[in-house]
Amino acid sequence: MGAALLLGGCRGDRDDAAAKARTAPKVTIGQSDAQVSTWRAPKIEVDGRNAQALAKQADEALVAGRFADDDTSSLPLFMALRTYPPMHARAEAGVEHSIAGLLLQAREALADIDVDPDALRRVRHAASVLRVVALDRPEVERFLQQVDRVEDGQRDSERGEAELARGRVGEDGGDGAIAWFRRALALRATDARARQGLGAAESALIRRAEDAAAKEDYAGAEHWLALAQKVRPEAGVVAEARARIAFERAARIGELRDAGIAALPQPRGIDTARGYLAHILRIAPTADPTAAELRRRIDFAVHYGLFQPGQRFTDALQGGGRTPTMVVIPYGDFRMGAPAGEGGATDAERPMRVIQFQRGLAVSMNEVTVGQFRQFVQATGYRARSTRRGYSVVYDLRSGNFVRHGNVDWQHDYLGRPASDDLPVVHVSAKDASAYAQWLAEQTGHRYRLPSEAEFEYALRAGTKTPYPWGAGTPPAGTGNFTGSGDRSPAGRTWQNAFAGYADGAWGPSPVGRYTADRFGLHDMAGNVSEWVADCWHSSYRRAPRDQRAWVNPGCRQRVLRGGSWASAPAEARSAWRSGTDADTTNARIGFRVVRDL
C-alpha cells in the first residue's frame, strides 16, 4: 500500500510533496501570459486506515481557512478523499466549500492589492489553483478575467518602470513610461503601482525643470514644468515645484541686484553693475521690477553718485560739526537767459542758450548763515574783507539809503547790529565766499565751491520757463523775502518799486528757511539776499561756455551776483537777472550759498 499523508503524519512524505511544489515550473512577468506558477494537486493516497484522519485534517483546514496553501490544506485533502468511495459525498461537499472559500479569499486579496504588498502573491496563487480545479465555473471565469487585467496592468507598469530607468519618460506623448502607466490605469483605475509610476514620471520631469533652473535656463524649466503638469494635473505637485523655482529665481535675481548695488561705489563699479543688470535681464520674468530698480540705481550712480534726487545730506567736518544741509537737484537741461520781450530784461541776459547737465548737483538748501561762517572763522582764523577793511555798507533807517558804516563785518546784520546765527551771512566779498567753500572742501574731501551762473539759474528756475520761479506777477504768499507793497520798515517806510499786494513781514534779511522751498527743495533762491557765484562778469552770453561751467578769466576784478534780495526791485527777482560788481564788494544785501559736486 502506498504511503498515506496524514496531518502531523510522516515528515518525509510531506517534505517530498513540498519539494515537488517548489520545483514546479514558475513563470515571471515578461516570460508568459500565465504570470503565475502552474498548480498541481499533490498525490495523496487514501485507504481505510487513514481516511478518517485525513477527513478530520481536511475539516480542520477548511475551518481554519487554509484552502490550498500546501498538501495539508482542505482542497487537496478533499480532492484526494473524493477518490475514496465511502468518503465521496463528504469530500465532494468539502471540495465545493474549499473552492468557494478560496475564491472569496482571492477576491478579498484582489481588493487589497493596492494596499497589501503580499496580496498579489495570494491572488496569483489562488488563480493558479482555480484555473486547475474550477475553470469552467462562471464566477471563477470572471475572477480570472479580473486577475488577467491586473496581470496585464502589472506588466505594463513594469515596462513603464523599465522605460523610466532608461530616461524615456514619454513626455512628448509617444512611447515611454507615461504611456505604459496610462495603459495600466486604463485596465484598472485604482492601480497604485501605475499611479506611483506616473508620480515618478512627473518627478523626473520636475527634476529636469530644476536642473534647467540651476543653470538659469528658466524658459527651459517652464517647458519641463508644463509637460509635468499634464501628467497628473490634479496632484498639485507641479504648482509647488513652480513656486519653489520661482522663489529660487527671485532669490537669485535679488542676489544679482544686491551685488550690482554693492559694486556701484567701487572703481569701475558702474560697468560692473551694468553687467549684473544684463544678467538680471537674461533671467528675470518680463514684469519683474528688479531690473528697473537696479537700472534706476545705476542711472542715479551715473548722474548722482551715491545720492538720489531730492535727497538732503550733510558732510562731517574734521574739526567737528557738519556742513550746511545740501539738497541733490536733478540733472537735465534748460534755456538760460531771458527771451525777447521779457519785461525788465537787458542784453546782459542774452543770447539765450541751452545748457545741459549730465550729472545732478548738490546745492545748499539755504544761504550760508552767520553761525556757519563763524565756525569757519574760528577754525581757521580767517579775516574777512570787511573785517580787515574795518567797514561795510549797511541800511540806514533814517534816510532809507545804503551807507558806509565803520566797525561792521560778517558778524553784523543789515543795520550793522550783531547778527543772530540763523541769519544769512552778509558783508562778505566773493573772495570770502570762495574761502569758506574751499575750507569745506578741505574739511570733507569733497569738492565744495561757489555755483556757476548756469548752475544758479538752473536751480533757481527749478524747471520753470517763466520770468519768475512762481510764474509771472506778484508771488504767492509766503514765497520769499521780496520787496512788497505791503512791507513796512521799522521807521514806517514803504518800497516805491515793489510787488503789488505782496507782504512778507520782513524788512532786511530774514532767518534762512523761513519761506516756502521751491520745487527742488531750496529756500530763498530769488530773494532774501543776492548771492555771489563763481563767474567773472561779462556783459552778455556771447562766447560763453556751452555747458554749466563758470565763465572765468584769470585775474578778473568783477564777479557776478545772482538772485534778488530783500531790497531788490521786482525785475531783479527774475530768474534770468544778473549783475556784475567788484569782487571785494561787501554790503547788507549780498551773501552766498555753496554747491558740492557728486
Coordinates of C-alpha atoms in Angstrom, one line a residue:
M1 CA 0.0 0.0 0.0
G2 CA 1.4 3.4 -0.8
A3 CA 2.3 5.9 1.8
A4 CA -0.6 8.0 3.1
L5 CA -0.4 11.7 4.0
L6 CA -1.7 12.5 7.5
L7 CA -1.9 15.8 9.4
G8 CA 1.1 15.5 11.7
G9 CA 2.0 12.3 9.9
C10 CA 5.2 11.2 8.1
R11 CA 7.6 14.1 7.8
G12 CA 9.4 12.6 4.8
D13 CA 6.3 12.3 2.8
R14 CA 5.3 15.9 3.4
D15 CA 8.7 17.2 2.6
D16 CA 8.7 15.2 -0.7
A17 CA 5.4 16.8 -1.7
A18 CA 6.6 20.3 -0.8
A19 CA 9.7 19.8 -2.8
K20 CA 7.7 18.9 -5.8
A21 CA 5.6 22.0 -5.4
R22 CA 8.8 24.2 -5.1
T23 CA 10.3 22.7 -8.2
A24 CA 7.1 23.1 -10.3
P25 CA 7.7 25.4 -13.3
K26 CA 7.3 29.1 -12.5
V27 CA 6.8 31.9 -15.0
T28 CA 7.8 35.5 -14.2
I29 CA 6.4 38.7 -15.7
G30 CA 7.5 39.2 -19.3
Q31 CA 8.1 35.5 -19.9
S32 CA 4.5 34.3 -20.4
D33 CA 0.9 35.5 -20.2
A34 CA 0.4 32.8 -17.5
Q35 CA 2.1 35.1 -14.9
V36 CA 1.9 32.5 -12.1
S37 CA 3.0 29.1 -11.2
T38 CA 1.0 26.1 -12.6
W39 CA -0.6 24.4 -9.6
R40 CA -0.7 20.7 -9.3
A41 CA -2.7 18.8 -6.7
P42 CA -0.3 16.7 -4.6
K43 CA -0.8 12.9 -4.7
I44 CA -2.4 11.8 -1.5
E45 CA -3.2 8.1 -1.1
V46 CA -6.4 7.3 0.8
D47 CA -7.5 3.9 2.2
G48 CA -9.5 2.7 5.1
R49 CA -6.6 3.2 7.5
N50 CA -6.2 6.9 7.0
A51 CA -9.4 8.1 5.5
Q52 CA -11.0 9.3 8.8
A53 CA -7.8 11.0 9.9
L54 CA -7.5 12.8 6.5
A55 CA -11.1 13.8 6.7
K56 CA -10.6 15.3 10.1
Q57 CA -7.5 17.1 9.0
A58 CA -9.4 18.5 5.9
D59 CA -12.2 19.7 8.1
E60 CA -9.8 21.5 10.4
A61 CA -8.1 23.1 7.5
L62 CA -11.4 24.2 6.0
V63 CA -12.5 25.8 9.3
A64 CA -9.1 27.5 9.5
G65 CA -9.4 28.9 6.0
R66 CA -6.4 27.0 4.7
F67 CA -7.8 26.0 1.4
A68 CA -4.8 25.4 -0.9
D69 CA -1.7 26.6 0.9
D70 CA 0.0 23.2 0.9
D71 CA -0.7 19.4 0.9
T72 CA -2.3 19.7 4.4
S73 CA -4.9 22.2 3.2
S74 CA -8.6 21.4 2.7
L75 CA -8.8 21.4 -1.1
P76 CA -6.0 18.8 -1.9
L77 CA -7.2 16.6 1.0
F78 CA -10.9 16.7 0.0
M79 CA -9.9 16.1 -3.7
A80 CA -7.9 13.0 -2.5
L81 CA -10.8 11.8 -0.3
R82 CA -13.2 12.2 -3.2
T83 CA -11.5 9.2 -4.9
Y84 CA -12.3 7.0 -1.8
P85 CA -15.9 5.9 -2.4
P86 CA -17.0 5.8 1.3
M87 CA -15.9 9.5 1.6
H88 CA -17.0 10.7 -1.9
A89 CA -20.1 12.7 -0.9
R90 CA -18.5 14.2 2.1
A91 CA -15.4 15.0 0.1
E92 CA -17.3 16.5 -2.8
A93 CA -19.0 18.9 -0.4
G94 CA -15.6 19.7 1.1
V95 CA -14.2 20.5 -2.4
E96 CA -17.1 22.9 -3.1
H97 CA -16.7 24.6 0.2
S98 CA -12.9 24.9 -0.3
I99 CA -13.3 26.4 -3.8
A100 CA -15.9 28.9 -2.5
G101 CA -13.6 29.8 0.4
L102 CA -10.6 30.1 -1.8
L103 CA -12.5 32.3 -4.3
L104 CA -13.7 34.5 -1.5
Q105 CA -10.2 34.9 -0.1
A106 CA -8.9 35.6 -3.6
R107 CA -11.5 38.3 -4.2
E108 CA -10.6 39.9 -0.8
A109 CA -6.9 39.8 -1.7
L110 CA -7.7 41.3 -5.1
A111 CA -9.5 44.2 -3.4
D112 CA -6.4 44.7 -1.2
I113 CA -3.9 44.5 -4.0
D114 CA -3.0 48.3 -3.8
V115 CA -2.5 48.4 0.0
D116 CA -1.2 44.9 0.8
P117 CA 2.2 44.1 -0.6
D118 CA 1.5 40.3 -0.3
A119 CA -2.0 40.4 -1.8
L120 CA -0.8 39.9 -5.4
R121 CA 1.1 36.8 -4.5
R122 CA -2.0 35.4 -2.9
V123 CA -4.2 36.3 -5.8
R124 CA -1.8 34.7 -8.2
H125 CA -1.6 31.5 -6.2
A126 CA -5.4 31.3 -5.9
A127 CA -5.8 31.9 -9.6
S128 CA -3.3 29.1 -10.4
V129 CA -5.4 26.8 -8.2
L130 CA -8.8 27.9 -9.6
R131 CA -7.6 27.5 -13.1
V132 CA -7.0 23.8 -12.4
V133 CA -10.0 22.9 -10.2
A134 CA -12.8 25.3 -11.3
L135 CA -12.0 26.9 -14.7
D136 CA -15.5 26.0 -16.1
R137 CA -17.4 28.0 -13.4
P138 CA -18.7 31.5 -14.5
E139 CA -17.8 33.1 -11.2
V140 CA -14.2 31.8 -11.4
E141 CA -14.0 32.8 -15.1
R142 CA -15.0 36.4 -14.1
F143 CA -12.4 36.4 -11.3
L144 CA -9.7 35.1 -13.6
Q145 CA -10.6 37.8 -16.1
Q146 CA -10.1 40.4 -13.3
V147 CA -6.7 38.7 -12.5
D148 CA -5.7 38.9 -16.1
R149 CA -6.4 42.6 -16.2
V150 CA -4.3 43.0 -13.0
E151 CA -1.5 41.0 -14.5
D152 CA -1.6 43.0 -17.7
G153 CA -1.5 46.2 -15.7
Q154 CA 1.4 44.9 -13.7
R155 CA 3.2 44.0 -16.9
D156 CA 2.5 47.5 -18.3
S157 CA 3.7 49.1 -15.1
E158 CA 6.9 47.1 -15.1
R159 CA 7.6 48.1 -18.7
G160 CA 6.9 51.7 -17.7
E161 CA 9.4 51.4 -14.8
A162 CA 12.0 50.0 -17.2
E163 CA 11.4 52.9 -19.6
L164 CA 11.7 55.3 -16.8
A165 CA 15.0 53.8 -15.7
R166 CA 16.3 54.4 -19.2
G167 CA 15.2 58.0 -19.0
R168 CA 12.4 57.6 -21.6
V169 CA 9.7 59.4 -19.8
G170 CA 7.5 59.7 -22.9
E171 CA 6.6 63.4 -22.2
D172 CA 6.0 64.0 -25.9
G173 CA 3.0 61.7 -26.0
G174 CA 4.8 58.9 -27.8
D175 CA 6.3 55.7 -26.4
G176 CA 7.8 55.9 -23.0
A177 CA 7.0 55.4 -19.3
I178 CA 3.9 57.6 -19.2
A179 CA 2.2 55.7 -22.0
W180 CA 2.7 52.3 -20.2
F181 CA 1.5 53.6 -16.9
R182 CA -1.6 55.1 -18.6
R183 CA -2.3 51.7 -20.2
A184 CA -2.1 50.1 -16.8
L185 CA -4.6 52.6 -15.4
A186 CA -6.9 52.1 -18.3
L187 CA -7.1 48.5 -17.3
R188 CA -7.6 49.3 -13.6
A189 CA -8.1 52.9 -12.5
T190 CA -7.1 52.2 -8.9
D191 CA -3.7 50.6 -9.8
A192 CA -1.4 52.0 -7.2
R193 CA 1.7 50.9 -8.9
A194 CA 0.8 52.7 -12.1
R195 CA -0.2 55.8 -10.2
Q196 CA 3.1 55.7 -8.4
G197 CA 4.8 55.3 -11.8
L198 CA 3.0 58.4 -13.1
G199 CA 4.2 60.2 -10.0
A200 CA 7.8 59.1 -10.7
A201 CA 7.5 60.3 -14.3
E202 CA 6.2 63.6 -13.1
S203 CA 9.1 63.8 -10.6
A204 CA 11.5 63.1 -13.4
L205 CA 10.2 66.0 -15.5
I206 CA 10.3 68.2 -12.4
R207 CA 13.9 67.2 -11.9
R208 CA 14.7 68.3 -15.4
A209 CA 13.0 71.6 -14.7
E210 CA 15.1 72.0 -11.5
D211 CA 18.2 71.1 -13.4
A212 CA 17.4 73.7 -16.0
A213 CA 16.7 76.3 -13.3
A214 CA 20.0 75.5 -11.7
K215 CA 21.6 76.5 -15.0
E216 CA 19.4 79.7 -15.0
D217 CA 17.5 78.3 -18.0
Y218 CA 14.1 79.4 -16.7
A219 CA 12.4 79.1 -20.1
G220 CA 13.6 75.5 -20.2
A221 CA 12.4 75.0 -16.7
E222 CA 9.0 76.2 -17.5
H223 CA 8.9 73.9 -20.6
W224 CA 9.5 70.9 -18.4
L225 CA 7.0 72.1 -15.8
A226 CA 4.3 72.5 -18.4
L227 CA 4.9 68.9 -19.5
A228 CA 4.9 67.7 -15.9
Q229 CA 1.6 69.5 -15.4
K230 CA 0.0 67.2 -18.0
V231 CA 1.0 64.0 -16.2
R232 CA -1.1 64.5 -13.0
P233 CA -2.9 67.8 -13.3
E234 CA -4.9 67.1 -10.2
A235 CA -2.0 66.4 -7.9
G236 CA -0.8 70.0 -7.3
V237 CA 2.9 68.9 -7.2
V238 CA 3.9 70.9 -10.2
A239 CA 2.4 74.1 -8.7
E240 CA 4.6 73.6 -5.6
A241 CA 7.7 73.0 -7.8
R242 CA 6.9 76.1 -9.9
A243 CA 6.6 78.2 -6.8
R244 CA 9.8 76.8 -5.4
I245 CA 11.7 77.5 -8.7
A246 CA 10.1 81.0 -8.8
F247 CA 11.3 81.6 -5.2
E248 CA 14.8 80.5 -6.0
R249 CA 14.7 82.6 -9.2
A250 CA 13.6 85.6 -7.3
A251 CA 16.3 85.0 -4.7
R252 CA 19.0 84.8 -7.5
I253 CA 17.7 87.9 -9.1
G254 CA 17.8 89.6 -5.7
E255 CA 21.4 88.5 -5.2
L256 CA 22.4 90.0 -8.6
R257 CA 20.6 93.2 -7.7
D258 CA 22.4 93.5 -4.3
A259 CA 25.7 92.7 -5.9
G260 CA 25.1 95.3 -8.5
I261 CA 24.2 97.9 -5.9
A262 CA 27.2 97.0 -3.8
A263 CA 29.5 97.4 -6.8
L264 CA 28.5 100.9 -7.6
P265 CA 30.8 102.7 -5.1
Q266 CA 33.8 100.6 -6.3
P267 CA 36.3 101.5 -9.1
R268 CA 34.6 100.8 -12.4
G269 CA 31.5 99.9 -10.3
I270 CA 29.0 101.3 -12.8
D271 CA 30.4 98.9 -15.5
T272 CA 30.2 96.0 -13.1
A273 CA 26.7 96.9 -12.1
R274 CA 25.7 97.1 -15.7
G275 CA 27.0 93.5 -16.1
Y276 CA 24.8 92.4 -13.2
L277 CA 21.9 94.2 -14.8
A278 CA 22.4 92.4 -18.1
H279 CA 22.4 89.1 -16.2
I280 CA 19.1 90.0 -14.5
L281 CA 17.6 90.9 -17.8
R282 CA 18.5 87.5 -19.2
I283 CA 16.8 85.6 -16.3
A284 CA 14.1 87.8 -14.9
P285 CA 10.4 87.5 -15.8
T286 CA 9.1 90.2 -18.1
A287 CA 7.2 92.1 -15.4
D288 CA 9.9 91.7 -12.6
P289 CA 10.6 95.1 -11.1
T290 CA 14.2 94.3 -10.0
A291 CA 15.8 95.2 -13.3
A292 CA 14.1 98.5 -13.3
E293 CA 15.3 99.1 -9.7
L294 CA 18.9 98.3 -10.5
R295 CA 18.7 100.4 -13.7
R296 CA 17.4 103.3 -11.6
R297 CA 20.3 102.9 -9.1
I298 CA 22.8 102.7 -11.9
D299 CA 21.3 105.8 -13.5
F300 CA 21.5 107.5 -10.2
A301 CA 25.1 106.5 -9.8
V302 CA 25.9 107.9 -13.2
H303 CA 24.1 111.2 -12.6
Y304 CA 24.2 111.5 -8.8
G305 CA 27.0 109.3 -7.4
L306 CA 25.6 107.6 -4.3
F307 CA 22.8 110.0 -3.9
Q308 CA 19.2 110.4 -5.2
P309 CA 17.4 113.5 -6.5
G310 CA 15.8 115.4 -3.7
Q311 CA 18.0 113.8 -1.0
R312 CA 19.2 116.0 1.8
F313 CA 22.5 115.4 3.4
T314 CA 25.4 116.9 5.3
D315 CA 29.1 116.0 5.4
A316 CA 31.1 115.7 8.6
L317 CA 33.8 118.3 9.2
Q318 CA 37.2 117.0 10.5
G319 CA 37.2 119.6 13.3
G320 CA 33.7 118.7 14.4
G321 CA 30.3 119.8 13.2
R322 CA 28.6 119.4 9.9
T323 CA 28.4 121.2 6.6
P324 CA 25.3 123.2 5.6
T325 CA 22.4 121.0 4.6
M326 CA 22.8 120.1 0.9
V327 CA 19.9 119.2 -1.5
V328 CA 20.5 117.0 -4.6
I329 CA 18.9 118.6 -7.6
P330 CA 18.2 116.5 -10.7
Y331 CA 20.2 116.7 -13.9
G332 CA 18.6 117.9 -17.0
D333 CA 18.7 120.9 -19.3
F334 CA 17.2 124.4 -19.6
R335 CA 17.3 127.6 -21.7
M336 CA 19.5 130.1 -19.8
G337 CA 18.8 133.8 -20.2
A338 CA 15.8 136.0 -20.9
P339 CA 13.6 135.6 -24.0
A340 CA 12.9 138.5 -26.2
G341 CA 10.0 140.7 -24.8
E342 CA 10.5 139.7 -21.2
G343 CA 9.8 142.8 -19.1
G344 CA 12.8 144.2 -17.2
A345 CA 15.3 142.1 -19.2
T346 CA 18.6 143.5 -20.6
D347 CA 21.1 142.5 -23.2
A348 CA 23.3 141.2 -20.5
E349 CA 20.8 138.3 -20.2
R350 CA 21.1 137.3 -23.9
P351 CA 21.5 135.5 -26.2
M352 CA 19.6 132.6 -24.7
R353 CA 21.3 129.2 -24.9
V354 CA 20.6 125.6 -23.9
I355 CA 22.6 124.3 -21.0
Q356 CA 22.7 120.5 -20.4
F357 CA 23.6 119.0 -17.0
Q358 CA 25.0 115.5 -17.3
R359 CA 25.1 115.0 -13.5
G360 CA 23.0 116.1 -10.6
L361 CA 24.3 118.7 -8.2
A362 CA 24.1 119.3 -4.5
V363 CA 23.1 122.8 -3.6
S364 CA 23.0 124.2 -0.1
M365 CA 19.3 124.3 1.0
N366 CA 19.8 127.8 2.4
E367 CA 22.2 130.6 2.2
V368 CA 25.3 130.2 4.4
T369 CA 24.4 131.6 7.8
V370 CA 26.3 133.7 10.2
G371 CA 26.7 130.7 12.5
Q372 CA 28.2 128.6 9.8
F373 CA 30.6 131.3 8.7
R374 CA 31.6 131.9 12.3
Q375 CA 32.6 128.2 12.6
F376 CA 34.9 128.7 9.6
V377 CA 36.5 131.8 11.1
Q378 CA 37.0 130.3 14.5
A379 CA 38.6 127.1 13.0
T380 CA 40.9 129.0 10.6
G381 CA 41.5 132.5 12.0
Y382 CA 40.3 133.8 8.6
R383 CA 39.9 137.6 8.4
A384 CA 37.1 138.6 6.0
R385 CA 37.5 141.6 3.7
S386 CA 35.1 143.7 5.8
T387 CA 37.0 142.8 9.0
R388 CA 40.3 143.8 7.5
R389 CA 38.9 147.0 5.9
G390 CA 37.0 148.0 9.0
Y391 CA 33.7 148.9 7.4
S392 CA 30.9 147.7 5.1
V393 CA 27.7 149.1 3.6
V394 CA 24.5 149.0 5.8
Y395 CA 21.0 150.2 5.5
D396 CA 20.2 153.5 7.3
L397 CA 16.8 153.5 8.8
R398 CA 16.5 157.3 9.0
S399 CA 17.4 158.1 5.4
G400 CA 16.3 154.8 3.8
N401 CA 19.6 154.6 1.9
F402 CA 22.6 152.3 2.0
V403 CA 25.6 153.9 3.6
R404 CA 29.1 153.0 4.6
H405 CA 29.5 152.2 8.3
G406 CA 32.6 151.6 10.3
N407 CA 33.3 148.5 12.5
V408 CA 30.9 146.4 10.5
D409 CA 31.8 143.0 9.2
W410 CA 30.2 139.5 8.7
Q411 CA 29.2 139.3 12.3
H412 CA 26.6 142.1 11.8
D413 CA 23.2 142.4 10.3
Y414 CA 21.8 144.7 7.6
L415 CA 21.7 147.6 10.1
G416 CA 25.2 147.0 11.5
R417 CA 24.0 145.4 14.7
P418 CA 25.2 142.0 16.0
A419 CA 23.6 139.3 13.8
S420 CA 21.9 136.1 15.1
D421 CA 23.4 132.9 13.9
D422 CA 20.4 131.9 11.8
L423 CA 20.6 135.0 9.5
P424 CA 22.3 134.7 6.1
V425 CA 25.8 136.0 6.4
V426 CA 26.3 139.4 4.6
H427 CA 29.1 141.8 4.5
V428 CA 31.3 139.2 2.8
S429 CA 33.1 139.5 -0.5
A430 CA 33.3 137.0 -3.4
K431 CA 36.8 136.0 -2.1
D432 CA 35.4 135.4 1.4
A433 CA 32.7 133.2 0.0
S434 CA 35.2 131.2 -2.1
A435 CA 37.5 130.8 1.0
Y436 CA 34.6 129.3 3.0
A437 CA 33.8 126.9 0.2
Q438 CA 37.4 125.9 0.0
W439 CA 37.5 125.2 3.7
L440 CA 34.5 122.9 3.4
A441 CA 36.3 121.0 0.6
E442 CA 39.5 120.6 2.7
Q443 CA 37.5 119.5 5.8
T444 CA 35.3 116.9 3.9
G445 CA 37.5 115.8 1.0
H446 CA 34.6 116.7 -1.4
R447 CA 34.6 119.5 -3.9
Y448 CA 32.6 122.3 -2.3
R449 CA 32.6 125.6 -4.3
L450 CA 30.5 128.5 -5.4
P451 CA 27.9 127.7 -8.0
S452 CA 28.4 128.9 -11.6
E453 CA 25.9 131.3 -13.1
A454 CA 24.4 128.4 -15.1
E455 CA 24.0 126.2 -12.0
F456 CA 22.4 129.0 -10.0
E457 CA 19.9 129.9 -12.7
Y458 CA 19.1 126.2 -13.3
A459 CA 18.5 125.7 -9.6
L460 CA 16.5 129.0 -9.3
R461 CA 14.2 128.1 -12.2
A462 CA 13.6 124.6 -10.9
G463 CA 12.2 123.5 -14.2
T464 CA 10.2 126.7 -14.9
K465 CA 10.4 128.8 -18.1
T466 CA 8.5 131.8 -16.8
P467 CA 10.0 135.2 -15.7
Y468 CA 9.9 134.2 -12.0
P469 CA 10.2 130.8 -10.5
W470 CA 6.5 131.1 -9.4
G471 CA 5.3 132.2 -12.9
A472 CA 4.6 135.9 -13.5
G473 CA 3.5 138.9 -11.5
T474 CA 3.1 139.0 -7.7
P475 CA 4.5 136.0 -5.9
P476 CA 2.1 133.8 -3.9
A477 CA 2.0 134.5 -0.2
G478 CA 4.9 133.0 1.7
T479 CA 7.1 132.5 -1.4
G480 CA 10.1 134.6 -0.2
N481 CA 11.5 137.8 1.2
F482 CA 10.9 140.3 -1.6
T483 CA 10.0 144.0 -1.9
G484 CA 6.3 144.0 -1.5
S485 CA 3.9 147.0 -1.4
G486 CA 2.7 145.7 2.0
D487 CA 6.1 145.8 3.6
R488 CA 7.0 148.4 6.3
S489 CA 10.4 149.4 7.6
P490 CA 10.9 149.9 11.4
A491 CA 10.7 153.6 10.6
G492 CA 7.4 153.1 8.6
R493 CA 8.9 153.4 5.1
T494 CA 7.5 151.5 2.1
W495 CA 9.0 150.5 -1.2
Q496 CA 8.5 152.7 -4.2
N497 CA 9.1 149.8 -6.7
A498 CA 7.6 146.6 -5.3
F499 CA 5.3 143.7 -6.0
A500 CA 1.8 145.0 -5.7
G501 CA -0.2 143.4 -3.0
Y502 CA 2.7 141.4 -1.5
A503 CA 3.9 141.4 2.0
D504 CA 6.4 139.0 3.6
G505 CA 6.6 140.5 7.1
A506 CA 10.3 141.4 6.9
W507 CA 12.5 144.4 6.3
G508 CA 16.0 143.3 5.9
P509 CA 17.3 139.7 5.5
S510 CA 15.1 137.0 7.2
P511 CA 16.4 133.9 9.0
V512 CA 17.1 131.3 6.4
G513 CA 14.5 128.7 5.6
R514 CA 11.5 130.8 6.8
Y515 CA 9.7 130.8 3.4
T516 CA 8.4 128.1 1.2
A517 CA 11.0 125.9 -0.6
D518 CA 11.0 125.8 -4.4
R519 CA 10.4 122.7 -6.5
F520 CA 13.9 121.5 -5.9
G521 CA 13.6 122.0 -2.1
L522 CA 15.8 125.1 -2.0
H523 CA 14.9 128.2 0.0
D524 CA 15.4 131.9 -0.8
M525 CA 16.9 131.5 -4.3
A526 CA 15.1 134.5 -5.7
G527 CA 15.0 136.7 -2.6
N528 CA 16.4 137.4 0.9
V529 CA 20.0 138.2 -0.2
S530 CA 21.6 138.3 -3.6
E531 CA 24.4 135.7 -3.9
W532 CA 27.9 135.5 -5.2
V533 CA 28.6 133.0 -8.0
A534 CA 31.9 131.8 -9.4
D535 CA 31.8 133.6 -12.8
C536 CA 33.6 136.7 -13.9
W537 CA 31.3 139.4 -15.2
H538 CA 30.7 139.6 -18.9
S539 CA 28.2 142.0 -20.5
S540 CA 26.4 139.2 -22.4
Y541 CA 26.5 135.5 -23.1
R542 CA 28.2 135.8 -26.4
R543 CA 31.1 133.3 -26.5
A544 CA 30.0 131.9 -23.1
P545 CA 30.6 128.2 -22.3
R546 CA 28.0 125.9 -23.7
D547 CA 27.9 123.9 -20.6
Q548 CA 27.4 124.5 -16.9
R549 CA 31.0 125.6 -16.2
A550 CA 31.7 129.0 -14.7
W551 CA 33.0 131.6 -17.2
V552 CA 36.2 132.7 -15.5
N553 CA 39.0 135.0 -16.8
P554 CA 42.2 134.8 -14.7
G555 CA 42.6 137.9 -12.6
C556 CA 39.2 139.3 -13.3
R557 CA 38.0 142.0 -10.8
Q558 CA 34.3 141.9 -11.4
R559 CA 32.2 139.0 -10.3
V560 CA 28.5 138.1 -10.9
L561 CA 25.6 138.4 -8.5
R562 CA 22.5 136.3 -9.0
G563 CA 19.1 136.2 -7.3
G564 CA 17.2 139.1 -5.9
S565 CA 17.5 140.4 -2.3
W566 CA 15.1 141.8 0.3
A567 CA 15.7 145.2 -1.2
S568 CA 15.7 144.4 -4.9
A569 CA 13.3 145.8 -7.4
P570 CA 10.8 143.2 -8.8
A571 CA 12.8 143.0 -12.1
E572 CA 15.9 141.8 -10.1
A573 CA 13.9 138.8 -8.7
R574 CA 13.5 137.4 -12.2
S575 CA 15.2 134.0 -12.9
A576 CA 17.4 135.5 -15.7
W577 CA 18.5 138.6 -13.8
R578 CA 22.3 139.0 -13.3
S579 CA 24.6 141.9 -12.3
G580 CA 28.3 142.5 -12.1
T581 CA 30.2 144.1 -9.2
D582 CA 33.7 144.4 -7.8
A583 CA 34.7 141.1 -6.2
D584 CA 35.7 143.0 -3.0
T585 CA 32.2 144.5 -2.6
T586 CA 30.6 143.9 0.8
N587 CA 27.2 145.1 1.9
A588 CA 23.9 144.2 3.6
R589 CA 22.3 142.7 0.5
I590 CA 24.9 140.2 -0.6
G591 CA 25.5 136.7 0.8
F592 CA 26.2 133.3 -0.8
R593 CA 25.5 129.6 -0.9
V594 CA 27.7 126.7 -1.9
V595 CA 27.4 123.7 -4.1
R596 CA 29.0 120.3 -4.0
D597 CA 29.9 118.0 -6.9
L598 CA 28.5 114.5 -6.7

